[in-house]
Short mmCIF file of C-alpha atoms and ligand atoms in Angstrom, two decimals:
data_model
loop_
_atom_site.label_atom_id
_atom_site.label_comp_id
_atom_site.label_asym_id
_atom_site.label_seq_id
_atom_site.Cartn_x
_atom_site.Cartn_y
_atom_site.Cartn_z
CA UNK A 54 26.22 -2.22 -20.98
CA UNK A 55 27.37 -2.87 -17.49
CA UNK A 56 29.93 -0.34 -15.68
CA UNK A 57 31.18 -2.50 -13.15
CA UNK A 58 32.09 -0.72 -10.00
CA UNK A 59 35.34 0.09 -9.07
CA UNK A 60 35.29 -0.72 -5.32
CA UNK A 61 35.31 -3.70 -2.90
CA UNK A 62 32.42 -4.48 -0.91
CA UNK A 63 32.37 -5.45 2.97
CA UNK A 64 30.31 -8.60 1.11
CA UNK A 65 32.38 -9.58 -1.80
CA UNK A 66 33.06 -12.65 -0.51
CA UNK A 67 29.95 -14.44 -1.97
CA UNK A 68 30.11 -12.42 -5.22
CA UNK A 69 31.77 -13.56 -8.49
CA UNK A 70 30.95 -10.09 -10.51
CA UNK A 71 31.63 -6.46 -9.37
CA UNK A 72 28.27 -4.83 -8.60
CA UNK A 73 26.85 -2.56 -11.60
CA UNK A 74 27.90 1.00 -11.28
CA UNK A 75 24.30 2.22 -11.95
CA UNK A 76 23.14 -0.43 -9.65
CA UNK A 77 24.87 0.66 -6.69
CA UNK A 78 24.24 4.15 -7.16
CA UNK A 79 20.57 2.89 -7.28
CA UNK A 80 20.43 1.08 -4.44
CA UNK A 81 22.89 3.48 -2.04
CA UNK A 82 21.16 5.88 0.43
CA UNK A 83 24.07 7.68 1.78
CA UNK A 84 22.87 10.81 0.10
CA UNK A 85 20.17 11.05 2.99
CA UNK A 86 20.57 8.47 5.09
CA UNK A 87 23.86 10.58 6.56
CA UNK A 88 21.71 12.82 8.35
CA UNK A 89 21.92 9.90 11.12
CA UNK A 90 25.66 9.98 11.29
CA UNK A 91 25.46 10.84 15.06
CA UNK A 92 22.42 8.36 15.92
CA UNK A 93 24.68 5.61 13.87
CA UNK A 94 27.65 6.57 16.24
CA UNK A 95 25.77 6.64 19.52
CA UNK A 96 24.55 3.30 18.54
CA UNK A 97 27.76 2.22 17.74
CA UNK A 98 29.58 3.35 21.18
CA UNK A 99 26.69 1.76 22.98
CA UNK A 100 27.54 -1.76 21.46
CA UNK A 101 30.64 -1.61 21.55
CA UNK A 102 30.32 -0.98 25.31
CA UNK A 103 28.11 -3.79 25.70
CA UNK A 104 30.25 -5.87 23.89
CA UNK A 105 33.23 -5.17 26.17
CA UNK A 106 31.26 -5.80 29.54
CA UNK A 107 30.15 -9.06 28.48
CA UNK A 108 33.66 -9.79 27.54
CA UNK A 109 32.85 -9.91 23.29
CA UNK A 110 35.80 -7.05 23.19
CA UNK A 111 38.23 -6.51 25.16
CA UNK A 112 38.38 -3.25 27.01
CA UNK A 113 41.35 -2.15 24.77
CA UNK A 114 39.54 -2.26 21.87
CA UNK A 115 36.60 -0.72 23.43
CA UNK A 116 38.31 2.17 23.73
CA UNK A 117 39.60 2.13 20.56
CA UNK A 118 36.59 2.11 18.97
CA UNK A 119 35.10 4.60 21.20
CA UNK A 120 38.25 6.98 20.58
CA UNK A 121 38.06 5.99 16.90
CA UNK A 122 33.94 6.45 16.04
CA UNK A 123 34.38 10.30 18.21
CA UNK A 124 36.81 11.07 16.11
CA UNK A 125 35.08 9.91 12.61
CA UNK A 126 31.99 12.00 14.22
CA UNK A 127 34.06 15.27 14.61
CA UNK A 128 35.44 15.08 11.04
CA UNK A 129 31.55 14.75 9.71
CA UNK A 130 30.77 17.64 12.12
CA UNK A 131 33.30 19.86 10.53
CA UNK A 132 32.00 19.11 7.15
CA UNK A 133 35.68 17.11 6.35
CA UNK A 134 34.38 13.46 5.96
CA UNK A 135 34.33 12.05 2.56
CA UNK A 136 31.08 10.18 1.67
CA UNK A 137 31.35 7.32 -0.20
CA UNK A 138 28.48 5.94 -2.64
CA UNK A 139 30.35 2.70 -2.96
CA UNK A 140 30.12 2.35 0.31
CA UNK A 141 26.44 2.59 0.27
CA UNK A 142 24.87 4.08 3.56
CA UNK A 143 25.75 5.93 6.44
CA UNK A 144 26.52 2.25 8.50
CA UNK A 145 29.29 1.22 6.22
CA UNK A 146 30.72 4.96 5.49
CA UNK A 147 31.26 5.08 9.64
CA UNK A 148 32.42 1.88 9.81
CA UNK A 149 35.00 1.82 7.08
CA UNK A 150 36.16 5.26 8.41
CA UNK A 151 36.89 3.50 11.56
CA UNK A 152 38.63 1.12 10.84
CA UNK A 153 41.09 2.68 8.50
CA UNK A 154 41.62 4.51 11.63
CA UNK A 155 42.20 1.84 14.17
CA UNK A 156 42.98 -0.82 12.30
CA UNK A 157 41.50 -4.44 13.20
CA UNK A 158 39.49 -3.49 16.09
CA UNK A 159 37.22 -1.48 13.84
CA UNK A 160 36.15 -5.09 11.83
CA UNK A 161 35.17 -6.03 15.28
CA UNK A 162 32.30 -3.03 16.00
CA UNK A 163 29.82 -5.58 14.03
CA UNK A 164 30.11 -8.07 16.01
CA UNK A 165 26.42 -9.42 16.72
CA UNK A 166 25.16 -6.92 15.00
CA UNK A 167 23.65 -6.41 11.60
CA UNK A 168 22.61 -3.15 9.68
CA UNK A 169 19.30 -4.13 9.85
CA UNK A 170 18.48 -3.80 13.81
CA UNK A 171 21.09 -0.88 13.53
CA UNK A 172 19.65 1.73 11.07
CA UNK A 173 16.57 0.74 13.17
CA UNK A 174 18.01 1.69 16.47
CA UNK A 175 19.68 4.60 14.33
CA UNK A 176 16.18 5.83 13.04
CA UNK A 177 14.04 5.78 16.41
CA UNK A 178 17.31 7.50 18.27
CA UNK A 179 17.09 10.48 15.42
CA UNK A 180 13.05 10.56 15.56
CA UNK A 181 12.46 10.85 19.42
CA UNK A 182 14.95 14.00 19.81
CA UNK A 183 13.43 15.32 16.49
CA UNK A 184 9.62 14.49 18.15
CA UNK A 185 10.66 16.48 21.65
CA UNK A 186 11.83 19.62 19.56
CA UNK A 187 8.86 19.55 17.35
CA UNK A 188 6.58 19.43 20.89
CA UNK A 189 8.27 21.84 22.42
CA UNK A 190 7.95 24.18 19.25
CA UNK A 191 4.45 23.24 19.25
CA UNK A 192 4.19 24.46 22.73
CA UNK A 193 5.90 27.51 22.16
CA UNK A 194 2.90 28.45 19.42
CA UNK A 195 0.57 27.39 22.07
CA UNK A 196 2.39 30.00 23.99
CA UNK A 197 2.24 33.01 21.58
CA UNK A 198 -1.50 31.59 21.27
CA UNK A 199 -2.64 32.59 24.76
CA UNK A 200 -0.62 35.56 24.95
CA UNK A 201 -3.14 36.90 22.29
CA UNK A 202 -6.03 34.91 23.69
CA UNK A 203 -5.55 37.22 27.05
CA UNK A 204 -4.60 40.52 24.87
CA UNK A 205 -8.14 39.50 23.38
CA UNK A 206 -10.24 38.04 25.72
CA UNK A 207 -13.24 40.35 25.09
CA UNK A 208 -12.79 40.97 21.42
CA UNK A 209 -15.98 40.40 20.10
CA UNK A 210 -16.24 38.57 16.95
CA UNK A 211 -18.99 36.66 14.76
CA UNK A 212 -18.74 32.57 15.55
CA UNK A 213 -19.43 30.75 12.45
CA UNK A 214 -21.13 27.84 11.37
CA UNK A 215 -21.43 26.72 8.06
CA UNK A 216 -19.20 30.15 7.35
CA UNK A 217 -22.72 31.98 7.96
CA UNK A 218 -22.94 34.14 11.10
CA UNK A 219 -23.98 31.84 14.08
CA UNK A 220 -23.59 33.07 17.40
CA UNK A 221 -20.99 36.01 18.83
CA UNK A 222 -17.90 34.70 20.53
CA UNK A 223 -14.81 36.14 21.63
CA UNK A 224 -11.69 36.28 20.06
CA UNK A 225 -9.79 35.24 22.93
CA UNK A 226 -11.82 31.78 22.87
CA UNK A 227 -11.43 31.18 19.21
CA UNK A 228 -7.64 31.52 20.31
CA UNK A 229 -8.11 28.93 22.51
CA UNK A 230 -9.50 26.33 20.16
CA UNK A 231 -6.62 26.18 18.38
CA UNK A 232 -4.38 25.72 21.37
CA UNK A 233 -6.94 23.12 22.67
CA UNK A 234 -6.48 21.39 18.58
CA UNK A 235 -2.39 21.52 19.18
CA UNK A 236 -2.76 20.27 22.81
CA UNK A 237 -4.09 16.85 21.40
CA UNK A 238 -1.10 16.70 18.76
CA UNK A 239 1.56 17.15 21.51
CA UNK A 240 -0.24 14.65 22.99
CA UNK A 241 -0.44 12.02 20.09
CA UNK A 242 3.42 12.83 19.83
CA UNK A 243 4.18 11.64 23.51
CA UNK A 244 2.07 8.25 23.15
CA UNK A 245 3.72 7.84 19.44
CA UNK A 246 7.37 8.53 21.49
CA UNK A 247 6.66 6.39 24.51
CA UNK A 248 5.82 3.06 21.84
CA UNK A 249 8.71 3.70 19.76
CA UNK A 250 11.03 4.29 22.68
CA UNK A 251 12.10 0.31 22.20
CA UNK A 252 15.51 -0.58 21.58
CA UNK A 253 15.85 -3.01 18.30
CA UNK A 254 19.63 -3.58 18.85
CA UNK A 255 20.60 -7.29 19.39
CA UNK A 256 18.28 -8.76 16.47
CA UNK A 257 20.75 -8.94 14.35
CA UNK A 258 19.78 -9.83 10.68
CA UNK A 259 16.42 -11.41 11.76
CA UNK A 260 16.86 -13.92 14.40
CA UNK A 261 19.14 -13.14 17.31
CA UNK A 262 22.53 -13.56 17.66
CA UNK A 263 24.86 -16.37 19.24
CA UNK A 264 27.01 -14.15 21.19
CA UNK A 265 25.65 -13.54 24.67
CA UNK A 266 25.10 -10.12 24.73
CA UNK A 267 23.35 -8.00 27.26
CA UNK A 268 20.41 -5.95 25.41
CA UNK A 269 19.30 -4.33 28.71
CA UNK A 270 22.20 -3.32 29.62
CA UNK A 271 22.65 -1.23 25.62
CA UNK A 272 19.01 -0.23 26.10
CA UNK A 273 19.90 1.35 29.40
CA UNK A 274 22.99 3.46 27.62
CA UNK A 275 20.88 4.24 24.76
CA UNK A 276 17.62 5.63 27.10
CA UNK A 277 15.39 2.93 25.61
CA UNK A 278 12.87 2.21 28.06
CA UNK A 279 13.39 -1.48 26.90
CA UNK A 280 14.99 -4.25 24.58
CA UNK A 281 12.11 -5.27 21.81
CA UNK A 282 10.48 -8.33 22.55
CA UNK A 283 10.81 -9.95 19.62
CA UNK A 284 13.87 -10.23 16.83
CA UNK A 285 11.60 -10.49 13.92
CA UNK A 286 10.22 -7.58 14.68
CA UNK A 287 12.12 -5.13 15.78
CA UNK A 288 14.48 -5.25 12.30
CA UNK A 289 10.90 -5.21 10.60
CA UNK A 290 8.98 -3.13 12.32
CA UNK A 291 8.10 0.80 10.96
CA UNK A 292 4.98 1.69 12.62
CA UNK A 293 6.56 4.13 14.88
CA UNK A 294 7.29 5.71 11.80
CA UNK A 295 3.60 5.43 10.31
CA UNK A 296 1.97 6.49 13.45
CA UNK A 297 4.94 9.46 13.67
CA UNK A 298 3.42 10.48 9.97
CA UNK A 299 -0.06 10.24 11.29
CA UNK A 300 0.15 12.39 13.80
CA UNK A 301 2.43 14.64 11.61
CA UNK A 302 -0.57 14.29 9.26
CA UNK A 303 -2.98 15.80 12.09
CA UNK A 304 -1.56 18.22 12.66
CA UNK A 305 -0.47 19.68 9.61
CA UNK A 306 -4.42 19.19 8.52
CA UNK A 307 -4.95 21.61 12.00
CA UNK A 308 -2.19 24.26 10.92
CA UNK A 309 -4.05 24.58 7.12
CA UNK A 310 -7.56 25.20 8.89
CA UNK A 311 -5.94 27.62 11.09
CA UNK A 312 -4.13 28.79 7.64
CA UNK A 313 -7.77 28.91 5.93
CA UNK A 314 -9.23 30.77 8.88
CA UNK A 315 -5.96 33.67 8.89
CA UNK A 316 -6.10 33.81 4.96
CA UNK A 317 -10.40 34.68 5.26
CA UNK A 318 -10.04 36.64 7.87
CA UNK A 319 -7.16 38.99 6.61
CA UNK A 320 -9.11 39.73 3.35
CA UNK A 321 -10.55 43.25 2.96
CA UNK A 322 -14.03 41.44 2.93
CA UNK A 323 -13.49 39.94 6.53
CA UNK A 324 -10.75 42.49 7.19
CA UNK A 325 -10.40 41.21 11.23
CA UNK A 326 -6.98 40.61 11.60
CA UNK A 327 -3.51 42.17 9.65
CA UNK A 328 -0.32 39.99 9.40
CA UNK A 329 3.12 41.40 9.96
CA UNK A 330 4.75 42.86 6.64
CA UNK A 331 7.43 40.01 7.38
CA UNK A 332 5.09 37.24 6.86
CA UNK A 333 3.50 38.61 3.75
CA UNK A 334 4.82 39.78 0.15
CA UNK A 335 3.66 41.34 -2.35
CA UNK A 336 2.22 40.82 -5.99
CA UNK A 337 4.83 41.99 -9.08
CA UNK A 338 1.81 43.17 -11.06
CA UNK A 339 -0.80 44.56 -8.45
CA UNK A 340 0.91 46.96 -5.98
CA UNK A 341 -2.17 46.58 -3.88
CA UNK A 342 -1.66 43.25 -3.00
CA UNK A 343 -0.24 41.99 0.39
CA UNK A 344 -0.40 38.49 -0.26
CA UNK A 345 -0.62 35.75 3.28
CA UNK A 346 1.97 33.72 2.04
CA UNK A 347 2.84 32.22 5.02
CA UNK A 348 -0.57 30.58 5.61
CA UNK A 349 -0.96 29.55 1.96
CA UNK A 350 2.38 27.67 2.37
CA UNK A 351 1.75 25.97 5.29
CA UNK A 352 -2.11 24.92 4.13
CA UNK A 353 -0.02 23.76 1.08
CA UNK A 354 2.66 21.82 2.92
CA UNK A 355 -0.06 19.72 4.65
CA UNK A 356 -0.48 18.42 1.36
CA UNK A 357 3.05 16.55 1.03
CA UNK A 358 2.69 15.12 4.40
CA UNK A 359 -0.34 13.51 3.85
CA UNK A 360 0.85 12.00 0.88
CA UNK A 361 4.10 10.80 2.88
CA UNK A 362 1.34 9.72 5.55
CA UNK A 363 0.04 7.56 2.27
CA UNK A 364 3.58 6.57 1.27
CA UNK A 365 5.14 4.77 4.44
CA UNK A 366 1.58 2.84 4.69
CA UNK A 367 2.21 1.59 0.70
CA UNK A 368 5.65 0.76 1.88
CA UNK A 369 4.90 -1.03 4.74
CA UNK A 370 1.71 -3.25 3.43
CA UNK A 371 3.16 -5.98 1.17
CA UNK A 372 6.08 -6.43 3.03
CA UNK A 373 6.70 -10.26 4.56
CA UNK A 374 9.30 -10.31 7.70
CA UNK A 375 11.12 -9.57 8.48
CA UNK A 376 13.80 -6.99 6.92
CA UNK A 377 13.41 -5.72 2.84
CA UNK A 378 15.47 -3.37 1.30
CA UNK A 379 11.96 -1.35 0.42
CA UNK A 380 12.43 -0.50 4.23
CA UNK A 381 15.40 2.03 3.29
CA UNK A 382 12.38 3.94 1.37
CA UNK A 383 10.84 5.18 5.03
CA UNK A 384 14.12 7.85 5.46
CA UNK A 385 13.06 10.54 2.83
CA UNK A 386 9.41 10.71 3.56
CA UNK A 387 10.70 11.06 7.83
CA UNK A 388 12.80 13.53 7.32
CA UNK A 389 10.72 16.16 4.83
CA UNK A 390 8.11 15.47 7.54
CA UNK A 391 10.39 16.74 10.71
CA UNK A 392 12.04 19.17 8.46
CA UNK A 393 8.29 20.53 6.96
CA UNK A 394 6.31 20.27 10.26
CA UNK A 395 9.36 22.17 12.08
CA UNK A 396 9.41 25.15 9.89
CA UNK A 397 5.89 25.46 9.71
CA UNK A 398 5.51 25.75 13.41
CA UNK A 399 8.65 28.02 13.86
CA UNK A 400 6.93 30.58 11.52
CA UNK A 401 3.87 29.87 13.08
CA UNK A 402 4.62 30.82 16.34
CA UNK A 403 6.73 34.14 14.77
CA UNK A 404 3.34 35.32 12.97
CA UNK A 405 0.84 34.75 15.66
CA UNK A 406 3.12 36.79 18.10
CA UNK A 407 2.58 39.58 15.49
CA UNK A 408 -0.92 38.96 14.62
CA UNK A 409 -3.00 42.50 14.97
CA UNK A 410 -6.56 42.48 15.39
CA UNK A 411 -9.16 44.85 13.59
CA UNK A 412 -11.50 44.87 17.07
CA UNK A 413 -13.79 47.50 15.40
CA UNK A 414 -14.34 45.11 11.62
CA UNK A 415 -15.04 42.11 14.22
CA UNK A 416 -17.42 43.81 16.36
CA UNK A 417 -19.54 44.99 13.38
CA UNK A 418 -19.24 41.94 11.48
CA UNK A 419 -20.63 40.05 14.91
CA UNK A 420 -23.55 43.20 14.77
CA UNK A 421 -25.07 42.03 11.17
CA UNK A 422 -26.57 39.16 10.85
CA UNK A 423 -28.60 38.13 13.79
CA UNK A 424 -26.20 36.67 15.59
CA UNK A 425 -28.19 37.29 18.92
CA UNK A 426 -31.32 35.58 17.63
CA UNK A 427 -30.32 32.41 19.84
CA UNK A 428 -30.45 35.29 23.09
CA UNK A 429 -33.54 36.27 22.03
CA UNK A 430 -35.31 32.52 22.30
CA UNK A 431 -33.65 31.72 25.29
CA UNK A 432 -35.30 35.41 26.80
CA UNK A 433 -38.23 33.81 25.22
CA UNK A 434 -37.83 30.84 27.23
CA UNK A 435 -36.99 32.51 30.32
CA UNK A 436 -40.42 34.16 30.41
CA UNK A 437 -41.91 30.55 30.04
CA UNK A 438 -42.61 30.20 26.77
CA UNK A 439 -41.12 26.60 24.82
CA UNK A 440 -38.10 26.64 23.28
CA UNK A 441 -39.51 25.58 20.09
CA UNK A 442 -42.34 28.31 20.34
CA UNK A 443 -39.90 30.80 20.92
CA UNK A 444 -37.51 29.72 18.31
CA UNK A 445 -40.74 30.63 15.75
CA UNK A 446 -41.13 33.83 16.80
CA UNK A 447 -37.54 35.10 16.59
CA UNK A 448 -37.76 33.57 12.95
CA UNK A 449 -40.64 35.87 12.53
CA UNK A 450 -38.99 39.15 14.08
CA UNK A 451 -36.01 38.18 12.29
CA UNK A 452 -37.98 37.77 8.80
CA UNK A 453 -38.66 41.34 9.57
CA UNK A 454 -35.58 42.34 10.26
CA UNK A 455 -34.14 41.14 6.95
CA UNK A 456 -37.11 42.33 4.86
CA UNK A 457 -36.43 46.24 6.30
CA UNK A 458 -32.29 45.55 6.79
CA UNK A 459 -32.60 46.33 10.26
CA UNK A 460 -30.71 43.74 13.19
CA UNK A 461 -32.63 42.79 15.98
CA UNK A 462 -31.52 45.46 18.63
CA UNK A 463 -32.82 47.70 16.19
CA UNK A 464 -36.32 46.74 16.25
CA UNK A 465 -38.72 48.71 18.66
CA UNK A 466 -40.24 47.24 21.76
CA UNK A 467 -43.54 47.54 20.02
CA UNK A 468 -42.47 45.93 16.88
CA UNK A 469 -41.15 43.00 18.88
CA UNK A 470 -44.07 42.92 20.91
CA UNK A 471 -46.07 42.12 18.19
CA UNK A 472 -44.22 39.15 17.93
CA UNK A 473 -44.52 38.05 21.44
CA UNK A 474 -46.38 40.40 24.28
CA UNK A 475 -43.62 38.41 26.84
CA UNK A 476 -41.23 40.50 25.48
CA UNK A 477 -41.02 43.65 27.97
CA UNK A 478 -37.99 46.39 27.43
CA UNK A 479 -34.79 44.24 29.55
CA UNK A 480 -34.91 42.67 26.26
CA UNK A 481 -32.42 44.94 24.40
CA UNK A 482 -29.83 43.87 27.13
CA UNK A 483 -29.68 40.33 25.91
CA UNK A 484 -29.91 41.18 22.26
CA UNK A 485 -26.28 43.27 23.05
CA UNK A 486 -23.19 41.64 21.45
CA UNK A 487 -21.43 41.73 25.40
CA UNK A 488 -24.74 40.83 27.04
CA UNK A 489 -24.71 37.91 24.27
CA UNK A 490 -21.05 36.73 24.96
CA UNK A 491 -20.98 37.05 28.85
CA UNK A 492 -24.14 34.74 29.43
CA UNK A 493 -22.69 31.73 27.96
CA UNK A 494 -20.84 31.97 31.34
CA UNK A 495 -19.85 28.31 32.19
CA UNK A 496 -17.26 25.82 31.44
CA UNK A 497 -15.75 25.95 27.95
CA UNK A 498 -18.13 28.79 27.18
CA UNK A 499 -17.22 32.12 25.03
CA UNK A 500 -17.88 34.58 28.04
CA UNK A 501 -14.60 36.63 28.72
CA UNK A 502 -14.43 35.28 32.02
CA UNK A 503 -14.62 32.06 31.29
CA UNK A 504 -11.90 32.66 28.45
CA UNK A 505 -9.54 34.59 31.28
CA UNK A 506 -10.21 31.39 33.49
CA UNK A 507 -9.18 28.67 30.18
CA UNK A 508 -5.95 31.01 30.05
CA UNK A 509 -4.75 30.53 33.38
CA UNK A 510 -5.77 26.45 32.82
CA UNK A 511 -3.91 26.44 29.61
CA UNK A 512 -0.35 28.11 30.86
CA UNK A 513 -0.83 25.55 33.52
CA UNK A 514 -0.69 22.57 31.31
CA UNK A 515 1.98 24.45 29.61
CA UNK A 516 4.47 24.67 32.79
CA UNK A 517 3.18 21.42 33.50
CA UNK A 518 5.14 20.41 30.47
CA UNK A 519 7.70 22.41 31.27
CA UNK A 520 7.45 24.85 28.59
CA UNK A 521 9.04 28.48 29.39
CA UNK A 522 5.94 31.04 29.95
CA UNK A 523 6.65 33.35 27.18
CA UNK A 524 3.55 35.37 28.57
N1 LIG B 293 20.47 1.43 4.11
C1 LIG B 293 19.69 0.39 4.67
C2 LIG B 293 18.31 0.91 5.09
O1 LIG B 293 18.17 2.06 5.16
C3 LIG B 293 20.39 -0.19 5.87
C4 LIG B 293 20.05 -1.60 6.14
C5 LIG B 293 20.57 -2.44 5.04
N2 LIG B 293 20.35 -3.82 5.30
C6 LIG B 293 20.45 -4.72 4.34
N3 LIG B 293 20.23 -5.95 4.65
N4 LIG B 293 20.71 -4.37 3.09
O2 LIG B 293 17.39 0.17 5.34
#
């Protein structure tokens, strides 16, 4: 049974039947779409200005509509507008306020203008503020990430590979890493803002319009860098939102690995680091438990954002140009992104600030398990023996090592001379965890003075940015 709908639509004119109550509750998207409200309005303003100048308007109603579309943004603001679902989306709610404001001059906003280059203008206006606050919060945990690489520089901790002890490294450069890992994603998110900064406005429906408006001159109020090139494109287009996702994607994939690495290494088996109380809760069964819940989440959350990653390229791959209604299906997936990828580097860059590190648990864990073998061969080496020679005869004293559960430093001279007669008694020096660690002294190496050198590099590139030096 159809329930027709009680309301008149700005395109009744065509239609003999009301449209189906369930229907247009179906097909509306003012639930989320009015999140744009003040994009929509900007837009708006900026067209209508346009339109004025090139003498579409006249300057009376310019400023009516101007007057009229502030004040319809000031009732929204104060939570006093009343959305309409008949009235479909957040385009037609604004406009319909308007013009039972003004009057007549408010059926003249659309003028050369259809909803379909609008919600795309609306859409990239909202996205490129929402990408420069989720760079600069990215910065500011790149911040809180250095301040702990310097408190740490010569913390000395095991470097994995394959989660088996590799090689000792310092804290402070494993710190670094994961600034070097975010650098990159405030870096996707310029190049992703810089191709998206085009201004659809003045396609129309599809093709243009006949009125001869001025698209630079809207691009130049609106801070696009320029008009898009091409009508059929810019109502169709939604990569900026895919590649948007993609990088959102990255990133979240580098906040879980960080999130694996905090949730490892604050277990009472790796015990090296303690999160704040604040960040953690506890179990209603096991009063032992302090449970990371803040990592967990955030490895979790990368979950839904790959799948919205997954769902804008769906949406976007069987579409012909130029604009489909399926396109109205990119808002919800954009906006649990930004909201998801903003909360999960606000509380990032809270925890790290109040990260605490177990020096001693890291130190010993870097003392078991051979992890200065490598120092040991390239002694070797340095005495003129082949690296792969050498390599075969740390195996050896190493075999020995495990067989009596001793680590290399505590082998004697004449035990490791039986492995090698090059090996004189300035060998324990190298087989030292800070001997170990300040040798790899060059360029992105682990010694603390290279670390101290990356720091001063990094908050560089940071002010370079402009971010505020929280350090
Ligand atoms: N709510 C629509 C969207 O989000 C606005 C554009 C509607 N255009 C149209 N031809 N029905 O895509």
């Amino acid at each position: 049974m159809h329930q027709p709908s009680s309301s008149a639509k700005p395109w009744a004119g065509r239609f003999n039947a009301p449209t189906d109550a369930f229907v247009e509750a179906f097909t509306a998207s003012v639930d989320f779409d009015r999140r744009l409200y003040r994009y929509d309005i900007q837009g708006s303003i900026a067209h209508a200005t346009m339109l004025a100048r090139r003498g579409i308007l006249s300057d009376t109603e310019r400023d009516s509509i101007v007057a009229g579309l502030e004040s319809v943004r000031e009732r929204i603001d104060a939570g006093t507008f009343e959305w309409s679902i008949p009235l479909e989306d957040v385009h037609m709610n604004v406009e319909s306020a308007l013009t039972e404001l003004i009057g007549d001059a408010g059926k003249k906003l659309h003028t050369g203008r259809s909803r379909n280059d609008q919600v795309a203008t609306d859409v990239r206006l909202w996205l490129r503020e929402e990408i420069d606050r989720i760079r600069t919060a990215i910065a500011r945990l790149q911040s809180a990430l250095v301040d702990l690489a310097e408190r740490e520089a010569e913390t000395i901790m095991p470097g994995f590979t394959h989660l088996q002890v590799a090689q000792p490294v310092t804290f402070g450069h494993h710190m670094l890493a994961w600034f070097e890992m975010l650098e990159r994603d405030r870096g996707r998110l310029a190049d992703c803002r810089r191709r998206m900064n085009v201004m659809p406005l003045g396609a129309a429906a599809l093709a243009g319009t006949t009125y001869p408006i001025d698209r630079a001159y809207t691009a130049e109020l609106l801070g696009f860098d320029r008009p898009a090139e091409n009508s059929l494109d810019a109502v169709s287009d939604r990569d900026f939102a895919i590649e948007f996702t993609a990088a959102a994607a990255i990133l979240m994939m580098h906040l879980s690995r960080f999130s694996e690495e905090l949730i490892l290494w604050s277990s009472s088996q790796f015990g090296f680091v303690e999160l704040s109380d604040s960040f953690c809760t506890g179990s209603s069964i096991m009063p032992q438990k302090k449970n990371p819940d803040v990592p967990e989440l955030v490895r979790g959350k990368s979950g839904r954002i790959f799948g919205h990653l997954m769902g804008l390229l769906t949406l976007m791959k069987g579409q012909p140009l130029a604009y489909n209604k399926d396109n109205q299906e990119d808002k919800e997936p954009l906006f649990d992104t930004v909201d998801n990828l903003k909360g999960s580097l606000k509380v990032y860059a809270e925890m790290m600030c109040e990260v605490a590190c177990n020096r001693e648990r890291m130190r010993s864990a870097a003392a078991q398990g051979f992890s200065t073998a490598t120092d040991l061969a390239d002694y070797l080496v340095r005495k003129g023996i082949p690296f792969r020679d050498a390599h075969e005869i740390v195996g050896k004293a190493v075999g020995l090592g495990v067989r009596e559960g001793r680590d290399l430093a505590e082998l004697t001279l004449d035990e490791l001379r039986g492995f090698s007669p090059a090996i004189e008694d300035d060998v324990f020096a190298v087989l030292t965890l800070e001997g170990s660690v300040a040798a790899r002294d060059h360029l992105g190496g682990t010694a603390p003075a290279q670390v101290r050198a990356a720091i001063g590099r990094a908050r560089a590139r940071l002010a370079d940015a402009g971010v505020p030096d929280a350090g």
